[in-house]
């Protein structure tokens, strides 16, 4: 059996970032020296790159549309015994220059482009695929499944025993199951004011935990079935790049080296840690909190963002006395203050404390609990709690995947810069989801995953979302998309505001929840919707209509003249549009002159 070599683009003069317009060989083809492997095209010439060896092509490293430079891998060949190693690969055969083209300057390489890093010595390759995906969260499995549907051979690497990544296993899905349980408890309690009285709930933590895990299990098992039907090869373990076209996967079954033509990095993020906190099992991150180790009598939540407030909602309903501290001057930083106000008002009534502009300066473990020391106006100097949840955001996993071995650029924060096709600076490697920047949301990752898969398969595709909705599944829920008023002012955009208070909604009153609000923002220049926010039960479901309206370029009349069913919460969107247009009848607004 011959030796395996990686054939690379030879010296092609001053040309860089040249497009591959034709691949002339396939895996399994036998070639002789000087047989052409690929055809390249620049603005000055087309040229064929010949093989420096006789042997059999085992794997391709390029496809039509890729851009290559000197040293870029072309293919892996098994060279016949006795075949000498070429000291200097043959130069590519250049086609005649078209008239007038000789005087044209060679265009500089794009700023983002960079030749792949020098490949490490080729290890044994246990599996060759067209596309490998690192991470099987919503972005990763979407990329893998879409690529398989487009005919690519796909491998999907996941560190958890089950597909789904952080979101399905220890994030979005288990938290929503527990938030549903919390909502049932809160609604039963609220009905006491209307003559329907229930006893104090008894919490069987083992059964609640088992139900939450069952919800997760059904979804992850479904994903496993979808992967099998698409013939996506699932590898369990952690992956690191060892070259621009190879990954090393270490898992329960040992080590595997995966060779690939394209890769999608969907490695996500992890919970940020606060420096200086002691190592104590009673100090949890969101993953620990979702495991429901116990229901503490007193819980401190550090961080007033989405994750912190959702878990505060859960543990308060289960019986904990919850205190929230937030370093900034408002809950849900970045969200419209009009939307946050009803949520904050309710939280201040129901939680033991909400302290803004407050930092934790120390935690001392004691046998009877944790002594927490605070610094902030109006905050107590210290608290004694049974558990602490640290929910101060998430950080990307860019520095954990050996990206430097593939030549992939990572910024100082661990994010990977990408273009509209989700390409990194290495053209055949893509990145999606949390690891490419804010917002860190599963639905953004899924859409980016489809783009990456389609581009890898040779299709024209780009991530061009005009709005990405965000939802806090608190009580009340808060959802928003597009611009906030503050963002519009900062951008110099004059907006027309339409606001409909849920106190005027029959459906909201029948639910006993008149504290909600629907708010729409329209650009005064062209009348089109540029932003929306909703606070109240089901806000996360209602916001989708406004995303569609923005994407379709709708104005206030388009939304207001679309007939909404009555009585529903969805009609508050139409009423807010009518308020902006000056045609609302379910409110009395001063007549416009």
Coordinates of C-alpha atoms in Angstrom, one line a residue:
X1 CA 0.0 0.0 0.0
X2 CA 1.4 3.5 -0.9
X3 CA 1.9 6.4 1.3
X4 CA -0.7 9.2 1.7
X5 CA 0.2 12.7 0.7
X6 CA -1.7 16.0 0.6
X7 CA -1.5 17.7 -2.8
X8 CA -1.4 21.5 -2.6
X9 CA -1.6 24.4 -5.0
X10 CA 1.9 25.1 -6.2
X11 CA 3.6 28.4 -6.8
X12 CA 1.2 30.4 -9.1
X13 CA 3.1 33.6 -9.2
X14 CA 1.5 36.7 -7.9
X15 CA -2.0 35.3 -7.9
X16 CA -3.9 35.0 -4.6
X17 CA -7.4 34.1 -3.7
X18 CA -8.1 32.6 -7.1
X19 CA -11.4 30.9 -7.8
X20 CA -11.8 27.2 -8.5
X21 CA -14.0 27.0 -11.6
X22 CA -13.7 23.3 -12.3
X23 CA -12.7 20.1 -10.3
X24 CA -11.5 17.5 -12.7
X25 CA -11.1 14.5 -10.4
X26 CA -13.2 12.6 -7.9
X27 CA -12.4 10.3 -5.0
X28 CA -11.3 7.0 -6.3
X29 CA -9.9 8.3 -9.6
X30 CA -6.4 7.1 -10.6
X31 CA -4.2 9.9 -12.0
X32 CA -0.7 10.1 -13.6
X33 CA 1.8 12.9 -13.2
X34 CA 0.8 16.0 -15.2
X35 CA -2.9 15.0 -15.2
X36 CA -5.0 18.1 -14.4
X37 CA -6.7 18.2 -11.0
X38 CA -8.5 21.5 -10.9
X39 CA -9.0 24.6 -13.1
X40 CA -8.4 28.1 -11.7
X41 CA -9.6 31.4 -13.1
X42 CA -8.3 34.9 -12.3
X43 CA -9.0 38.2 -14.0
X44 CA -5.9 37.6 -16.2
X45 CA -6.0 33.9 -17.0
X46 CA -7.4 30.4 -16.5
X47 CA -4.9 27.7 -15.5
X48 CA -5.0 24.0 -14.8
X49 CA -3.1 22.6 -11.8
X50 CA -1.6 19.2 -12.6
X51 CA -0.9 16.3 -10.3
X52 CA 2.8 16.0 -9.1
X53 CA 2.3 12.3 -8.5
X54 CA 0.9 9.1 -9.8
X55 CA -1.7 7.6 -7.5
X56 CA -5.3 7.4 -6.4
X57 CA -7.4 10.4 -5.2
X58 CA -8.7 9.5 -1.8
X59 CA -10.4 12.8 -0.8
X60 CA -11.0 16.2 -2.2
X61 CA -10.2 19.4 -0.3
X62 CA -11.8 21.9 -2.7
X63 CA -15.0 22.4 -4.7
X64 CA -16.1 24.7 -7.4
X65 CA -16.4 28.2 -6.1
X66 CA -13.7 27.9 -3.4
X67 CA -10.9 30.5 -3.6
X68 CA -7.3 29.2 -3.2
X69 CA -3.7 30.5 -3.0
X70 CA -0.3 28.9 -3.0
X71 CA -0.3 26.2 -0.4
X72 CA -4.0 25.6 -0.3
X73 CA -4.9 21.9 -0.1
X74 CA -6.4 20.3 -3.3
X75 CA -6.8 16.6 -2.4
X76 CA -5.4 13.7 -0.5
X77 CA -3.7 11.0 -2.7
X78 CA -2.4 7.6 -2.1
X79 CA 0.8 7.6 -4.0
X80 CA 2.0 4.4 -5.6
X81 CA 5.1 2.6 -4.1
X82 CA 8.3 3.8 -5.7
X83 CA 6.8 7.1 -6.8
X84 CA 9.5 9.7 -5.8
X85 CA 8.4 12.8 -3.9
X86 CA 8.4 15.8 -6.2
X87 CA 11.0 18.4 -5.1
X88 CA 9.1 21.1 -7.0
X89 CA 5.5 20.6 -8.1
X90 CA 4.9 21.3 -11.8
X91 CA 3.8 24.8 -12.5
X92 CA 0.1 25.2 -13.6
X93 CA -0.5 25.4 -17.3
X94 CA -1.7 28.9 -18.1
X95 CA -4.3 29.6 -20.8
X96 CA -3.7 32.4 -23.2
X97 CA -4.4 35.9 -21.8
X98 CA -7.4 37.6 -23.3
X99 CA -6.8 40.8 -25.3
X100 CA -6.4 43.8 -23.1
X101 CA -6.2 41.7 -19.9
X102 CA -2.4 41.8 -19.5
X103 CA -2.5 45.4 -18.6
X104 CA -5.1 45.0 -15.8
X105 CA -3.6 45.1 -12.3
X106 CA -3.9 42.0 -10.1
X107 CA -6.7 42.9 -7.6
X108 CA -5.6 42.7 -3.9
X109 CA -7.0 39.9 -1.8
X110 CA -10.0 40.9 0.3
X111 CA -9.1 42.2 3.7
X112 CA -10.8 39.2 5.4
X113 CA -9.1 36.6 3.2
X114 CA -6.0 34.8 4.4
X115 CA -4.2 31.7 3.1
X116 CA -4.9 28.6 5.2
X117 CA -2.5 28.0 8.0
X118 CA 0.3 25.5 7.2
X119 CA -1.2 22.0 7.6
X120 CA 0.1 19.8 10.3
X121 CA 1.5 16.5 9.2
X122 CA -1.4 14.4 7.9
X123 CA -2.6 12.0 10.6
X124 CA -4.5 8.9 9.8
X125 CA -7.9 9.8 8.6
X126 CA -10.6 7.6 10.1
X127 CA -13.6 9.3 8.4
X128 CA -13.8 11.5 5.3
X129 CA -16.8 13.7 4.8
X130 CA -17.9 16.7 2.7
X131 CA -18.9 18.7 5.7
X132 CA -18.3 18.3 9.4
X133 CA -20.2 20.3 12.0
X134 CA -18.7 21.1 15.4
X135 CA -21.6 21.3 17.9
X136 CA -25.2 19.9 17.7
X137 CA -27.2 22.7 19.1
X138 CA -30.0 24.3 17.1
X139 CA -27.5 25.9 14.7
X140 CA -25.3 22.8 14.4
X141 CA -28.0 20.2 13.8
X142 CA -29.8 22.6 11.4
X143 CA -26.6 23.0 9.3
X144 CA -26.0 19.2 9.4
X145 CA -29.5 18.3 8.3
X146 CA -29.7 20.9 5.6
X147 CA -26.4 19.9 4.2
X148 CA -27.4 16.2 4.1
X149 CA -30.7 17.2 2.4
X150 CA -28.5 18.9 -0.3
X151 CA -26.6 15.7 -0.9
X152 CA -23.4 16.2 1.2
X153 CA -21.8 13.5 3.3
X154 CA -22.0 15.0 6.8
X155 CA -20.6 14.3 10.3
X156 CA -22.0 16.0 13.4
X157 CA -19.8 16.2 16.5
X158 CA -21.5 16.8 19.9
X159 CA -19.9 16.7 23.4
X160 CA -23.2 15.8 25.1
X161 CA -24.4 12.2 25.0
X162 CA -27.5 13.5 23.3
X163 CA -27.9 15.9 20.4
X164 CA -29.3 19.4 21.0
X165 CA -26.3 21.2 22.6
X166 CA -26.8 23.5 25.5
X167 CA -30.2 24.7 24.3
X168 CA -32.0 21.4 24.4
X169 CA -30.0 19.7 27.1
X170 CA -29.3 22.4 29.7
X171 CA -30.8 25.6 28.4
X172 CA -33.8 26.7 26.4
X173 CA -36.0 23.6 26.7
X174 CA -35.6 22.5 30.3
X175 CA -36.0 26.1 31.4
X176 CA -39.3 26.5 29.5
X177 CA -40.6 23.3 31.0
X178 CA -39.9 24.7 34.5
X179 CA -41.3 28.1 33.6
X180 CA -44.6 26.4 32.6
X181 CA -44.7 24.6 35.9
X182 CA -44.1 28.0 37.6
X183 CA -46.9 29.6 35.5
X184 CA -49.4 26.9 36.6
X185 CA -48.5 27.5 40.3
X186 CA -48.9 31.3 39.9
X187 CA -52.2 31.1 38.0
X188 CA -53.7 28.8 40.6
X189 CA -52.6 31.2 43.3
X190 CA -54.0 34.2 41.4
X191 CA -57.5 32.6 41.0
X192 CA -57.9 32.8 44.8
X193 CA -58.8 36.4 44.4
X194 CA -61.7 35.4 42.1
X195 CA -63.2 32.7 44.3
X196 CA -61.4 29.6 43.2
X197 CA -59.1 28.5 46.1
X198 CA -56.4 25.8 45.9
X199 CA -54.3 24.6 48.7
X200 CA -50.6 25.4 49.0
X201 CA -48.8 23.3 46.3
X202 CA -46.7 20.4 47.4
X203 CA -43.6 20.1 45.3
X204 CA -42.3 16.6 44.5
X205 CA -38.9 17.6 43.3
X206 CA -37.9 14.2 41.9
X207 CA -41.1 13.9 39.8
X208 CA -40.7 17.5 38.6
X209 CA -37.1 16.9 37.6
X210 CA -38.1 13.6 35.9
X211 CA -40.8 15.4 33.9
X212 CA -38.4 18.1 32.8
X213 CA -35.9 15.4 31.7
X214 CA -38.6 13.5 29.8
X215 CA -39.4 16.7 27.8
X216 CA -35.7 17.0 26.9
X217 CA -35.4 13.3 26.1
X218 CA -38.3 13.3 23.7
X219 CA -36.8 16.2 21.7
X220 CA -33.2 14.8 21.7
X221 CA -34.4 11.4 20.7
X222 CA -36.3 13.0 17.8
X223 CA -33.2 14.7 16.6
X224 CA -31.3 11.4 16.8
X225 CA -33.9 9.8 14.5
X226 CA -33.7 12.7 12.1
X227 CA -30.0 12.3 11.9
X228 CA -30.3 8.6 11.2
X229 CA -32.8 9.1 8.4
X230 CA -30.5 11.6 6.8
X231 CA -27.5 9.3 7.2
X232 CA -25.7 12.0 9.2
X233 CA -22.8 10.4 11.1
X234 CA -23.0 11.5 14.8
X235 CA -19.7 11.5 16.7
X236 CA -19.8 12.0 20.5
X237 CA -16.8 13.8 22.0
X238 CA -14.9 17.1 21.9
X239 CA -13.3 18.2 18.7
X240 CA -10.3 20.3 17.9
X241 CA -8.8 21.3 14.6
X242 CA -5.5 19.7 13.7
X243 CA -5.2 21.2 10.2
X244 CA -7.3 23.2 7.8
X245 CA -9.0 20.0 6.7
X246 CA -8.9 17.7 9.7
X247 CA -10.5 17.4 13.1
X248 CA -9.5 15.3 16.1
X249 CA -12.5 14.0 18.0
X250 CA -11.9 12.6 21.5
X251 CA -14.8 10.7 22.9
X252 CA -15.9 7.6 24.9
X253 CA -15.0 5.4 22.0
X254 CA -11.4 6.7 21.7
X255 CA -9.9 9.2 19.2
X256 CA -11.1 9.7 15.6
X257 CA -9.6 11.9 12.9
X258 CA -12.2 13.4 10.6
X259 CA -11.1 14.8 7.2
X260 CA -13.4 17.3 5.6
X261 CA -13.8 19.5 2.6
X262 CA -15.9 22.0 4.6
X263 CA -16.6 22.6 8.3
X264 CA -19.2 24.6 10.2
X265 CA -18.1 25.8 13.7
X266 CA -21.2 25.8 15.9
X267 CA -19.4 25.4 19.2
X268 CA -21.6 27.9 21.1
X269 CA -20.8 29.5 24.4
X270 CA -20.5 28.8 28.1
X271 CA -21.8 30.6 31.2
X272 CA -19.5 33.5 32.3
X273 CA -18.0 33.3 35.7
X274 CA -17.5 36.0 38.3
X275 CA -13.9 36.2 39.4
X276 CA -13.2 35.9 43.1
X277 CA -16.1 33.7 44.1
X278 CA -15.3 30.7 46.2
X279 CA -15.5 27.1 44.9
X280 CA -18.7 26.0 46.6
X281 CA -21.4 23.7 45.2
X282 CA -24.0 26.1 46.5
X283 CA -22.9 28.7 44.0
X284 CA -24.5 27.6 40.7
X285 CA -24.6 28.6 37.1
X286 CA -27.7 28.2 34.9
X287 CA -26.9 24.6 34.2
X288 CA -26.7 23.8 37.9
X289 CA -29.9 25.7 38.6
X290 CA -31.8 23.8 36.0
X291 CA -30.7 20.5 37.5
X292 CA -33.0 21.4 40.5
X293 CA -30.6 20.2 43.2
X294 CA -32.9 21.6 45.9
X295 CA -35.4 24.4 46.6
X296 CA -33.4 26.8 48.7
X297 CA -35.2 28.9 51.3
X298 CA -33.4 31.9 50.2
X299 CA -31.8 32.4 46.7
X300 CA -29.6 35.2 45.4
X301 CA -29.6 35.7 41.7
X302 CA -26.6 37.7 40.4
X303 CA -27.6 39.2 37.1
X304 CA -30.9 40.8 36.0
X305 CA -30.8 39.6 32.4
X306 CA -33.0 37.1 30.7
X307 CA -31.5 34.0 32.3
X308 CA -31.3 35.4 35.8
X309 CA -34.9 36.6 35.7
X310 CA -36.3 33.4 34.2
X311 CA -34.7 31.4 37.0
X312 CA -35.8 33.8 39.6
X313 CA -39.4 33.3 38.3
X314 CA -39.0 29.5 38.6
X315 CA -37.5 29.4 42.0
X316 CA -39.9 32.0 43.4
X317 CA -42.9 29.9 42.3
X318 CA -41.3 26.7 43.8
X319 CA -41.2 28.5 47.2
X320 CA -37.8 30.3 47.4
X321 CA -37.4 33.8 48.7
X322 CA -35.5 35.3 45.8
X323 CA -33.3 38.5 45.7
X324 CA -31.9 39.8 42.4
X325 CA -28.9 42.1 42.1
X326 CA -28.0 43.8 38.8
X327 CA -24.9 45.8 38.1
X328 CA -26.5 48.2 35.6
X329 CA -29.3 50.7 36.4
X330 CA -32.0 48.5 34.8
X331 CA -33.3 45.0 34.4
X332 CA -33.0 43.4 31.0
X333 CA -30.2 45.7 29.7
X334 CA -30.8 46.8 26.1
X335 CA -34.6 46.3 26.3
X336 CA -37.0 49.2 25.9
X337 CA -37.7 50.7 29.3
X338 CA -41.4 50.9 28.6
X339 CA -41.5 47.1 28.4
X340 CA -39.4 46.5 31.4
X341 CA -41.5 48.7 33.7
X342 CA -44.5 46.3 34.1
X343 CA -42.1 43.4 34.7
X344 CA -40.1 45.2 37.2
X345 CA -43.2 46.4 39.1
X346 CA -44.5 42.8 39.4
X347 CA -41.1 41.5 40.4
X348 CA -40.7 44.0 43.2
X349 CA -44.0 42.9 44.6
X350 CA -43.2 39.2 44.4
X351 CA -39.5 38.9 45.1
X352 CA -37.7 39.5 48.4
X353 CA -35.6 42.2 46.8
X354 CA -34.5 43.8 43.5
X355 CA -31.3 45.9 43.7
X356 CA -30.1 47.8 40.7
X357 CA -26.7 49.4 40.4
X358 CA -25.4 46.8 42.8
X359 CA -22.3 44.7 42.7
X360 CA -21.3 41.6 44.7
X361 CA -18.0 42.3 46.4
X362 CA -17.6 39.0 48.2
X363 CA -19.1 35.6 49.2
X364 CA -18.1 33.8 52.3
X365 CA -19.2 30.1 52.7
X366 CA -20.6 29.1 56.1
X367 CA -22.1 25.9 57.4
X368 CA -25.5 27.6 57.7
X369 CA -25.4 29.2 54.2
X370 CA -23.5 31.8 52.2
X371 CA -22.8 35.3 53.4
X372 CA -22.9 37.7 50.5
X373 CA -21.6 41.2 50.6
X374 CA -23.1 43.9 48.4
X375 CA -22.2 47.4 47.3
X376 CA -24.8 49.7 45.8
X377 CA -27.2 52.5 46.7
X378 CA -30.1 51.2 48.7
X379 CA -28.8 47.7 48.8
X380 CA -28.1 45.9 52.1
X381 CA -24.4 45.5 53.0
X382 CA -24.8 41.8 53.4
X383 CA -27.3 38.9 52.9
X384 CA -27.4 35.4 54.1
X385 CA -28.7 33.0 51.5
X386 CA -28.8 29.2 51.0
X387 CA -27.7 29.3 47.3
X388 CA -26.4 31.8 44.7
X389 CA -27.1 31.7 41.0
X390 CA -24.5 33.5 38.8
X391 CA -26.2 34.6 35.6
X392 CA -24.0 37.3 34.3
X393 CA -24.0 36.4 30.6
X394 CA -22.2 33.9 28.4
X395 CA -18.8 33.8 26.7
X396 CA -18.1 32.2 23.3
X397 CA -16.1 29.0 23.0
X398 CA -13.8 30.3 20.2
X399 CA -10.6 29.6 22.1
X400 CA -11.6 25.9 22.9
X401 CA -11.6 24.3 19.5
X402 CA -7.9 24.6 18.2
X403 CA -9.0 27.1 15.6
X404 CA -5.4 28.3 15.2
X405 CA -4.4 25.0 13.6
X406 CA -6.9 25.7 10.8
X407 CA -5.9 29.3 10.4
X408 CA -9.3 30.6 11.6
X409 CA -9.1 34.1 13.1
X410 CA -10.6 34.6 16.6
X411 CA -10.9 38.0 18.2
X412 CA -9.8 38.9 21.7
X413 CA -13.3 38.0 23.1
X414 CA -13.4 34.5 21.6
X415 CA -15.8 35.4 18.8
X416 CA -15.1 34.3 15.2
X417 CA -15.7 37.1 12.5
X418 CA -17.7 35.9 9.5
X419 CA -19.2 37.4 6.3
X420 CA -22.8 37.3 5.1
X421 CA -22.2 33.7 3.9
X422 CA -21.0 32.7 7.4
X423 CA -17.5 32.2 6.0
X424 CA -14.5 32.7 8.3
X425 CA -11.3 34.1 7.0
X426 CA -10.6 30.5 5.8
X427 CA -13.0 30.1 2.9
X428 CA -14.1 26.5 3.4
X429 CA -14.7 26.9 7.2
X430 CA -17.9 28.5 8.4
X431 CA -19.1 29.7 11.8
X432 CA -22.6 30.3 13.2
X433 CA -24.5 31.0 16.3
X434 CA -23.2 32.3 19.7
X435 CA -19.6 32.0 18.6
X436 CA -19.9 34.7 15.9
X437 CA -21.4 37.4 18.1
X438 CA -24.5 38.8 19.6
X439 CA -27.4 38.2 19.9
X440 CA -26.7 34.8 21.4
X441 CA -30.0 33.2 20.4
X442 CA -30.9 29.7 19.1
X443 CA -33.2 30.9 16.4
X444 CA -30.4 33.2 15.0
X445 CA -28.0 30.2 15.0
X446 CA -30.5 28.0 13.1
X447 CA -31.0 30.4 10.3
X448 CA -27.2 30.9 10.0
X449 CA -26.8 27.2 10.0
X450 CA -29.0 26.9 6.9
X451 CA -27.0 29.6 5.1
X452 CA -23.6 27.9 5.9
X453 CA -24.9 24.5 4.7
X454 CA -26.3 26.0 1.5
X455 CA -23.1 27.9 0.7
X456 CA -21.0 24.8 1.4
X457 CA -23.2 22.9 -1.1
X458 CA -22.6 25.4 -3.8
X459 CA -25.8 27.4 -3.5
X460 CA -26.1 31.2 -3.4
X461 CA -27.3 32.1 0.1
X462 CA -26.7 34.8 2.7
X463 CA -27.8 35.8 6.2
X464 CA -29.7 39.0 5.7
X465 CA -32.2 39.1 8.6
X466 CA -33.6 42.6 9.2
X467 CA -34.7 41.7 12.7
X468 CA -34.0 39.0 15.2
X469 CA -36.6 38.8 18.0
X470 CA -35.6 38.3 21.7
X471 CA -37.9 36.9 24.4
X472 CA -37.6 36.9 28.2
X473 CA -40.0 34.1 29.4
X474 CA -40.6 35.8 32.7
X475 CA -43.9 36.7 34.3
X476 CA -45.0 38.8 32.4
X477 CA -43.1 37.8 29.3
X478 CA -41.2 40.5 27.4
X479 CA -40.5 40.3 23.7
X480 CA -39.0 42.7 21.3
X481 CA -37.5 43.0 17.8
X482 CA -36.0 45.7 15.6
X483 CA -35.1 49.1 17.0
X484 CA -36.0 50.4 20.4
X485 CA -36.8 54.1 20.9
X486 CA -33.3 54.7 22.3
X487 CA -31.6 53.0 19.4
X488 CA -33.7 55.0 16.9
X489 CA -32.7 58.2 18.5
X490 CA -29.1 57.2 18.5
X491 CA -29.3 56.4 14.8
X492 CA -31.0 59.7 14.1
X493 CA -34.2 58.0 12.9
X494 CA -37.5 59.9 13.7
X495 CA -40.2 57.5 14.6
X496 CA -44.0 57.5 15.0
X497 CA -45.0 55.5 18.1
X498 CA -48.1 53.5 18.5
X499 CA -48.9 52.1 22.0
X500 CA -51.8 50.0 23.1
X501 CA -52.2 49.3 26.9
X502 CA -53.6 45.9 27.7
X503 CA -55.9 47.5 30.2
X504 CA -58.1 48.3 27.2
X505 CA -58.0 44.7 25.9
X506 CA -61.0 42.5 26.7
X507 CA -58.9 39.3 26.4
X508 CA -56.2 40.6 28.8
X509 CA -58.9 41.6 31.3
X510 CA -60.5 38.1 31.0
X511 CA -57.1 36.7 31.9
X512 CA -56.7 38.9 34.9
X513 CA -53.6 40.5 33.3
X514 CA -54.2 44.1 32.4
X515 CA -50.5 45.1 33.1
X516 CA -49.4 44.3 29.5
X517 CA -48.4 46.7 26.7
X518 CA -47.9 46.5 22.9
X519 CA -45.7 49.1 21.3
X520 CA -44.8 49.7 17.6
X521 CA -42.4 52.1 16.1
X522 CA -42.7 53.4 12.5
X523 CA -40.1 55.4 10.5
X524 CA -41.5 58.8 9.9
X525 CA -39.6 59.0 6.6
X526 CA -41.4 56.1 4.9
X527 CA -44.0 54.9 7.4
X528 CA -42.6 51.4 7.7
X529 CA -42.3 49.4 10.9
X530 CA -38.8 49.5 12.3
X531 CA -39.3 48.1 15.8
X532 CA -41.8 46.5 18.2
X533 CA -42.1 45.4 21.8
X534 CA -44.7 43.5 23.8
X535 CA -44.9 42.8 27.5
X536 CA -47.6 40.4 28.9
X537 CA -48.6 36.8 28.9
X538 CA -47.7 35.2 25.5
X539 CA -45.6 38.1 24.3
X540 CA -43.1 35.6 22.8
X541 CA -45.8 34.2 20.6
X542 CA -47.2 37.6 19.6
X543 CA -43.9 39.1 18.5
X544 CA -43.6 36.9 15.4
X545 CA -46.3 38.9 13.6
X546 CA -44.3 42.0 13.9
X547 CA -41.1 40.4 12.6
X548 CA -43.0 39.3 9.5
X549 CA -44.4 42.8 9.2
X550 CA -41.0 44.4 9.3
X551 CA -39.5 41.9 6.9
X552 CA -42.3 42.6 4.4
X553 CA -41.9 46.3 4.7
X554 CA -45.4 46.9 6.3
X555 CA -46.6 50.2 7.5
X556 CA -49.2 51.1 10.1
X557 CA -52.1 50.8 7.7
X558 CA -51.0 47.3 6.5
X559 CA -51.1 46.0 10.0
X560 CA -54.2 47.9 11.2
X561 CA -56.2 46.9 8.1
X562 CA -55.3 43.2 8.5
X563 CA -58.3 41.8 10.4
X564 CA -57.3 40.2 13.7
X565 CA -59.6 37.8 15.6
X566 CA -61.5 39.2 18.6
X567 CA -61.1 38.9 21.5
X568 CA -57.4 38.0 21.4
X569 CA -54.2 39.4 22.6
X570 CA -53.0 39.4 18.9
X571 CA -55.4 42.3 18.1
X572 CA -53.4 44.5 20.5
X573 CA -50.8 44.6 17.6
X574 CA -53.4 45.9 15.2
X575 CA -54.7 48.4 17.8
X576 CA -51.1 49.7 18.4
X577 CA -50.8 50.2 14.6
X578 CA -54.1 52.0 14.5
X579 CA -52.9 54.2 17.4
X580 CA -49.8 55.2 15.3
X581 CA -52.1 55.8 12.2
X582 CA -54.6 57.9 14.3
X583 CA -57.5 55.5 13.5
X584 CA -57.9 53.6 16.8
X585 CA -61.4 53.5 18.3
X586 CA -60.6 51.2 21.3
X587 CA -58.8 54.1 22.9
X588 CA -59.5 57.8 23.0
X589 CA -56.6 59.7 21.7
X590 CA -56.6 63.5 21.2
X591 CA -57.5 64.3 17.6
X592 CA -54.5 65.0 15.4
X593 CA -54.4 68.4 13.6

